[in-house]
Structure formats: C-alpha cells, structure tokens
Amino acid sequence: CVFPEDKCDLSIWPKIPTDYIPATSEYAKQIRNLATKILAVLSIGLGLEEGRLEKEVGGKEDLLLQMKINYYPKCPQPELALGVEAHTDVSALTFILHNMVPGLQLFYEGQWVTAKCVPNSIIMHIGDTLEILSNGKYKSILHRGVVNKEKVRIS
C-alpha cells in the first residue's frame, strides 16, 4: 500500500536508496490526484455526477493505492517464456510506469498487440471494478507481460 499514508507500513519499504520513501510517497500522491481526475471524467461519461465513481470505489478517504514492481530480466529465448500470464486487473484503474522497454501486450480483436512505449508517459487501463460499476460500458482489458531478448524490463 502506498496511499493513503496512514495505511502504509513503511517498515517493509526499502531503506536504500535513501530517497526511495519520499520519492515513492510523492509519486503515490500524484497518482492519487490523477485517479481522482480520471474517475471524474469516467463518471461524466456515464452521465453521473463528477464524484460518483470515486465515491463507489472508496471515496477520497478509503480508496487505496497499491504498488507492484515487476522486474523482467532479459531472456535469450523470449518466445519460450512469459513474464506475467494473461489476466485482467481486479482494481478500478491501473497505472503503469515503464522503462521504455516494450512488453505489455493487450488482447485486442482476437490477437495480442504490444503497447507502444511513449517517452515520459504512464499507461492506464480500466480494471474489473470499473467494468462492473459501469455495467460493461468501460471494459477491463485482458493483458500480459512478456520478456525481452536484449533488455531488462521494469514496470
């Protein structure tokens, strides 16, 4: 858990590098603010009042942000390995910060498509919770992570 701060167990967070905790805490605050804005736009898209989806997923006080760091080592035979199996996310929203190494694949129109890595971008997708709350208007995307032959991938 990275947000809200009072629900974080900092004792399990890395102590090195020394700026990890302050940097991660600030990142979490910024992502939390972004989530509020995205949920507001999605609410309006459903014809609801601006704060409705955020309220339904926990509101300003109880919406939790969790962080997962995925490390995919370079793999000499990537066609024989899979980083993370195909799945949808149970969350409302997922934000992915990447290191510019392709490997996120989305299942689209019956085939796996590799997401483009845009410099200084964060990838966002809808999770199962928002698909349910929107009665299917917003879709949770089936995705997977694949390894790279030449480069380490971190997301």
PDB file of C-alpha atoms in Angstrom:
ATOM      1  CA  CYS A   1       0.000   0.000   0.000  1.00  0.00           C
ATOM      2  CA  VAL A   2       1.377   3.392  -0.983  1.00  0.00           C
ATOM      3  CA  PHE A   3      -1.633   5.619  -0.255  1.00  0.00           C
ATOM      4  CA  PRO A   4      -3.156   6.866   1.987  1.00  0.00           C
ATOM      5  CA  GLU A   5      -0.062   7.318   4.103  1.00  0.00           C
ATOM      6  CA  ASP A   6      -1.765   6.272   7.351  1.00  0.00           C
ATOM      7  CA  LYS A   7      -2.444   2.822   5.857  1.00  0.00           C
ATOM      8  CA  CYS A   8       1.141   2.270   4.635  1.00  0.00           C
ATOM      9  CA  ASP A   9       3.523   0.008   6.522  1.00  0.00           C
ATOM     10  CA  LEU A  10       6.788   1.853   5.900  1.00  0.00           C
ATOM     11  CA  SER A  11       8.705  -0.771   7.889  1.00  0.00           C
ATOM     12  CA  ILE A  12       8.590  -3.088   4.859  1.00  0.00           C
ATOM     13  CA  TRP A  13       9.626  -0.410   2.352  1.00  0.00           C
ATOM     14  CA  PRO A  14      13.250  -0.340   1.160  1.00  0.00           C
ATOM     15  CA  LYS A  15      15.593   1.929   3.133  1.00  0.00           C
ATOM     16  CA  ILE A  16      18.095   2.137   0.274  1.00  0.00           C
ATOM     17  CA  PRO A  17      18.208   4.252  -1.754  1.00  0.00           C
ATOM     18  CA  THR A  18      17.562   6.803   0.974  1.00  0.00           C
ATOM     19  CA  ASP A  19      15.200   8.861  -1.184  1.00  0.00           C
ATOM     20  CA  TYR A  20      13.007   5.832  -2.033  1.00  0.00           C
ATOM     21  CA  ILE A  21      10.338   6.501   0.592  1.00  0.00           C
ATOM     22  CA  PRO A  22       9.935  10.261  -0.046  1.00  0.00           C
ATOM     23  CA  ALA A  23      10.016   9.779  -3.835  1.00  0.00           C
ATOM     24  CA  THR A  24       7.513   6.903  -3.742  1.00  0.00           C
ATOM     25  CA  SER A  25       5.227   8.806  -1.361  1.00  0.00           C
ATOM     26  CA  GLU A  26       5.203  11.836  -3.656  1.00  0.00           C
ATOM     27  CA  TYR A  27       4.596   9.635  -6.703  1.00  0.00           C
ATOM     28  CA  ALA A  28       1.652   8.000  -4.887  1.00  0.00           C
ATOM     29  CA  LYS A  29       0.125  11.402  -4.077  1.00  0.00           C
ATOM     30  CA  GLN A  30       0.387  12.462  -7.715  1.00  0.00           C
ATOM     31  CA  ILE A  31      -1.125   9.196  -8.981  1.00  0.00           C
ATOM     32  CA  ARG A  32      -3.923   9.528  -6.420  1.00  0.00           C
ATOM     33  CA  ASN A  33      -4.714  13.020  -7.760  1.00  0.00           C
ATOM     34  CA  LEU A  34      -4.651  11.656 -11.308  1.00  0.00           C
ATOM     35  CA  ALA A  35      -7.036   8.863 -10.300  1.00  0.00           C
ATOM     36  CA  THR A  36      -9.493  11.453  -8.982  1.00  0.00           C
ATOM     37  CA  LYS A  37      -9.403  13.306 -12.307  1.00  0.00           C
ATOM     38  CA  ILE A  38      -9.768  10.138 -14.399  1.00  0.00           C
ATOM     39  CA  LEU A  39     -12.645   8.846 -12.263  1.00  0.00           C
ATOM     40  CA  ALA A  40     -14.390  12.221 -12.609  1.00  0.00           C
ATOM     41  CA  VAL A  41     -14.165  12.110 -16.413  1.00  0.00           C
ATOM     42  CA  LEU A  42     -15.342   8.490 -16.474  1.00  0.00           C
ATOM     43  CA  SER A  43     -18.285   9.390 -14.214  1.00  0.00           C
ATOM     44  CA  ILE A  44     -19.334  12.181 -16.555  1.00  0.00           C
ATOM     45  CA  GLY A  45     -19.024   9.737 -19.471  1.00  0.00           C
ATOM     46  CA  LEU A  46     -21.608   7.563 -17.748  1.00  0.00           C
ATOM     47  CA  GLY A  47     -23.953  10.516 -17.235  1.00  0.00           C
ATOM     48  CA  LEU A  48     -23.263  10.586 -13.493  1.00  0.00           C
ATOM     49  CA  GLU A  49     -22.165  13.396 -11.232  1.00  0.00           C
ATOM     50  CA  GLU A  50     -18.424  14.002 -11.307  1.00  0.00           C
ATOM     51  CA  GLY A  51     -17.511  12.324  -8.000  1.00  0.00           C
ATOM     52  CA  ARG A  52     -19.771   9.289  -8.244  1.00  0.00           C
ATOM     53  CA  LEU A  53     -17.311   6.589  -9.367  1.00  0.00           C
ATOM     54  CA  GLU A  54     -14.690   7.740  -6.888  1.00  0.00           C
ATOM     55  CA  LYS A  55     -17.304   7.510  -4.134  1.00  0.00           C
ATOM     56  CA  GLU A  56     -18.252   3.993  -5.241  1.00  0.00           C
ATOM     57  CA  VAL A  57     -14.638   2.772  -5.120  1.00  0.00           C
ATOM     58  CA  GLY A  58     -13.889   4.132  -1.661  1.00  0.00           C
ATOM     59  CA  GLY A  59     -14.036   7.898  -1.866  1.00  0.00           C
ATOM     60  CA  LYS A  60     -11.236  10.309  -1.097  1.00  0.00           C
ATOM     61  CA  GLU A  61     -10.543   8.712   2.291  1.00  0.00           C
ATOM     62  CA  ASP A  62     -10.687   4.971   1.635  1.00  0.00           C
ATOM     63  CA  LEU A  63      -9.519   4.457  -1.945  1.00  0.00           C
ATOM     64  CA  LEU A  64      -6.262   2.508  -1.636  1.00  0.00           C
ATOM     65  CA  LEU A  65      -3.305   2.701  -3.967  1.00  0.00           C
ATOM     66  CA  GLN A  66      -1.145  -0.375  -4.168  1.00  0.00           C
ATOM     67  CA  MET A  67       2.171  -0.530  -5.956  1.00  0.00           C
ATOM     68  CA  LYS A  68       3.634  -3.591  -7.599  1.00  0.00           C
ATOM     69  CA  ILE A  69       7.076  -3.521  -9.162  1.00  0.00           C
ATOM     70  CA  ASN A  70       7.647  -6.066 -11.917  1.00  0.00           C
ATOM     71  CA  TYR A  71      11.177  -6.961 -12.995  1.00  0.00           C
ATOM     72  CA  TYR A  72      11.564  -8.933 -16.187  1.00  0.00           C
ATOM     73  CA  PRO A  73      15.199  -9.996 -16.809  1.00  0.00           C
ATOM     74  CA  LYS A  74      16.400 -10.168 -20.395  1.00  0.00           C
ATOM     75  CA  CYS A  75      15.699 -13.574 -21.832  1.00  0.00           C
ATOM     76  CA  PRO A  76      17.686 -15.211 -24.655  1.00  0.00           C
ATOM     77  CA  GLN A  77      14.600 -17.101 -25.864  1.00  0.00           C
ATOM     78  CA  PRO A  78      11.616 -14.837 -25.166  1.00  0.00           C
ATOM     79  CA  GLU A  79       9.302 -16.988 -27.278  1.00  0.00           C
ATOM     80  CA  LEU A  80       9.682 -19.733 -24.639  1.00  0.00           C
ATOM     81  CA  ALA A  81       8.960 -17.550 -21.614  1.00  0.00           C
ATOM     82  CA  LEU A  82       6.141 -15.412 -20.335  1.00  0.00           C
ATOM     83  CA  GLY A  83       6.672 -12.670 -17.770  1.00  0.00           C
ATOM     84  CA  VAL A  84       3.117 -12.446 -16.410  1.00  0.00           C
ATOM     85  CA  GLU A  85       0.283 -14.662 -17.653  1.00  0.00           C
ATOM     86  CA  ALA A  86      -2.819 -13.210 -19.291  1.00  0.00           C
ATOM     87  CA  HIS A  87      -5.204 -11.627 -16.790  1.00  0.00           C
ATOM     88  CA  THR A  88      -7.460  -8.685 -16.073  1.00  0.00           C
ATOM     89  CA  ASP A  89      -6.950  -6.480 -13.025  1.00  0.00           C
ATOM     90  CA  VAL A  90      -9.499  -6.608 -10.218  1.00  0.00           C
ATOM     91  CA  SER A  91      -8.783  -2.940  -9.405  1.00  0.00           C
ATOM     92  CA  ALA A  92     -10.705   0.093 -10.621  1.00  0.00           C
ATOM     93  CA  LEU A  93      -7.759   1.601 -12.514  1.00  0.00           C
ATOM     94  CA  THR A  94      -4.202   0.507 -13.205  1.00  0.00           C
ATOM     95  CA  PHE A  95      -1.399   2.965 -13.902  1.00  0.00           C
ATOM     96  CA  ILE A  96       1.806   1.550 -15.383  1.00  0.00           C
ATOM     97  CA  LEU A  97       5.081   3.423 -15.280  1.00  0.00           C
ATOM     98  CA  HIS A  98       7.559   1.759 -17.626  1.00  0.00           C
ATOM     99  CA  ASN A  99      11.250   1.934 -18.508  1.00  0.00           C
ATOM    100  CA  MET A 100      10.666   2.254 -22.286  1.00  0.00           C
ATOM    101  CA  VAL A 101      11.148  -1.483 -22.936  1.00  0.00           C
ATOM    102  CA  PRO A 102       8.105  -2.947 -24.726  1.00  0.00           C
ATOM    103  CA  GLY A 103       6.434  -5.963 -23.172  1.00  0.00           C
ATOM    104  CA  LEU A 104       2.886  -5.074 -22.147  1.00  0.00           C
ATOM    105  CA  GLN A 105       0.540  -6.869 -24.506  1.00  0.00           C
ATOM    106  CA  LEU A 106      -3.217  -6.358 -24.797  1.00  0.00           C
ATOM    107  CA  PHE A 107      -5.661  -8.856 -26.254  1.00  0.00           C
ATOM    108  CA  TYR A 108      -7.452  -6.873 -28.937  1.00  0.00           C
ATOM    109  CA  GLU A 109      -9.694  -8.171 -31.727  1.00  0.00           C
ATOM    110  CA  GLY A 110      -8.536 -11.752 -31.203  1.00  0.00           C
ATOM    111  CA  GLN A 111      -4.797 -11.152 -31.129  1.00  0.00           C
ATOM    112  CA  TRP A 112      -2.031  -9.976 -28.816  1.00  0.00           C
ATOM    113  CA  VAL A 113      -0.911  -6.409 -29.511  1.00  0.00           C
ATOM    114  CA  THR A 114       2.193  -4.872 -27.907  1.00  0.00           C
ATOM    115  CA  ALA A 115       1.566  -1.481 -26.297  1.00  0.00           C
ATOM    116  CA  LYS A 116       3.806   1.308 -27.559  1.00  0.00           C
ATOM    117  CA  CYS A 117       6.215   2.871 -25.096  1.00  0.00           C
ATOM    118  CA  VAL A 118       5.851   6.646 -25.285  1.00  0.00           C
ATOM    119  CA  PRO A 119       8.570   8.663 -23.519  1.00  0.00           C
ATOM    120  CA  ASN A 120       7.506  10.249 -20.215  1.00  0.00           C
ATOM    121  CA  SER A 121       4.130   8.517 -20.277  1.00  0.00           C
ATOM    122  CA  ILE A 122       2.087   6.419 -17.901  1.00  0.00           C
ATOM    123  CA  ILE A 123      -0.119   3.682 -19.319  1.00  0.00           C
ATOM    124  CA  MET A 124      -3.575   3.459 -17.750  1.00  0.00           C
ATOM    125  CA  HIS A 125      -6.237   0.851 -18.157  1.00  0.00           C
ATOM    126  CA  ILE A 126      -9.620   0.010 -16.709  1.00  0.00           C
ATOM    127  CA  GLY A 127      -9.944  -2.803 -14.190  1.00  0.00           C
ATOM    128  CA  ASP A 128     -12.732  -5.239 -13.390  1.00  0.00           C
ATOM    129  CA  THR A 129     -14.219  -2.973 -10.708  1.00  0.00           C
ATOM    130  CA  LEU A 130     -14.975  -0.184 -13.192  1.00  0.00           C
ATOM    131  CA  GLU A 131     -16.283  -2.631 -15.768  1.00  0.00           C
ATOM    132  CA  ILE A 132     -18.772  -3.867 -13.175  1.00  0.00           C
ATOM    133  CA  LEU A 133     -19.696  -0.390 -11.905  1.00  0.00           C
ATOM    134  CA  SER A 134     -20.258   0.855 -15.470  1.00  0.00           C
ATOM    135  CA  ASN A 135     -22.371  -2.192 -16.398  1.00  0.00           C
ATOM    136  CA  GLY A 136     -19.855  -3.017 -19.090  1.00  0.00           C
ATOM    137  CA  LYS A 137     -19.637   0.406 -20.744  1.00  0.00           C
ATOM    138  CA  TYR A 138     -15.969   0.559 -19.706  1.00  0.00           C
ATOM    139  CA  LYS A 139     -14.105  -2.689 -20.370  1.00  0.00           C
ATOM    140  CA  SER A 140     -11.382  -4.318 -18.321  1.00  0.00           C
ATOM    141  CA  ILE A 141      -8.648  -5.338 -20.740  1.00  0.00           C
ATOM    142  CA  LEU A 142      -7.071  -8.781 -20.891  1.00  0.00           C
ATOM    143  CA  HIS A 143      -3.309  -8.232 -20.843  1.00  0.00           C
ATOM    144  CA  ARG A 144       0.001  -9.947 -20.147  1.00  0.00           C
ATOM    145  CA  GLY A 145       3.652  -9.099 -19.701  1.00  0.00           C
ATOM    146  CA  VAL A 146       6.311 -10.581 -21.948  1.00  0.00           C
ATOM    147  CA  VAL A 147      10.086 -10.622 -21.641  1.00  0.00           C
ATOM    148  CA  ASN A 148      12.630  -9.008 -23.955  1.00  0.00           C
ATOM    149  CA  LYS A 149      15.606 -10.727 -25.584  1.00  0.00           C
ATOM    150  CA  GLU A 150      18.028  -7.821 -25.180  1.00  0.00           C
ATOM    151  CA  LYS A 151      16.854  -5.590 -22.346  1.00  0.00           C
ATOM    152  CA  VAL A 152      15.616  -5.761 -18.779  1.00  0.00           C
ATOM    153  CA  ARG A 153      12.018  -4.583 -18.490  1.00  0.00           C
ATOM    154  CA  ILE A 154      10.669  -2.899 -15.369  1.00  0.00           C
ATOM    155  CA  SER A 155       7.112  -1.748 -14.838  1.00  0.00           C
TER     156      SER A 155
END
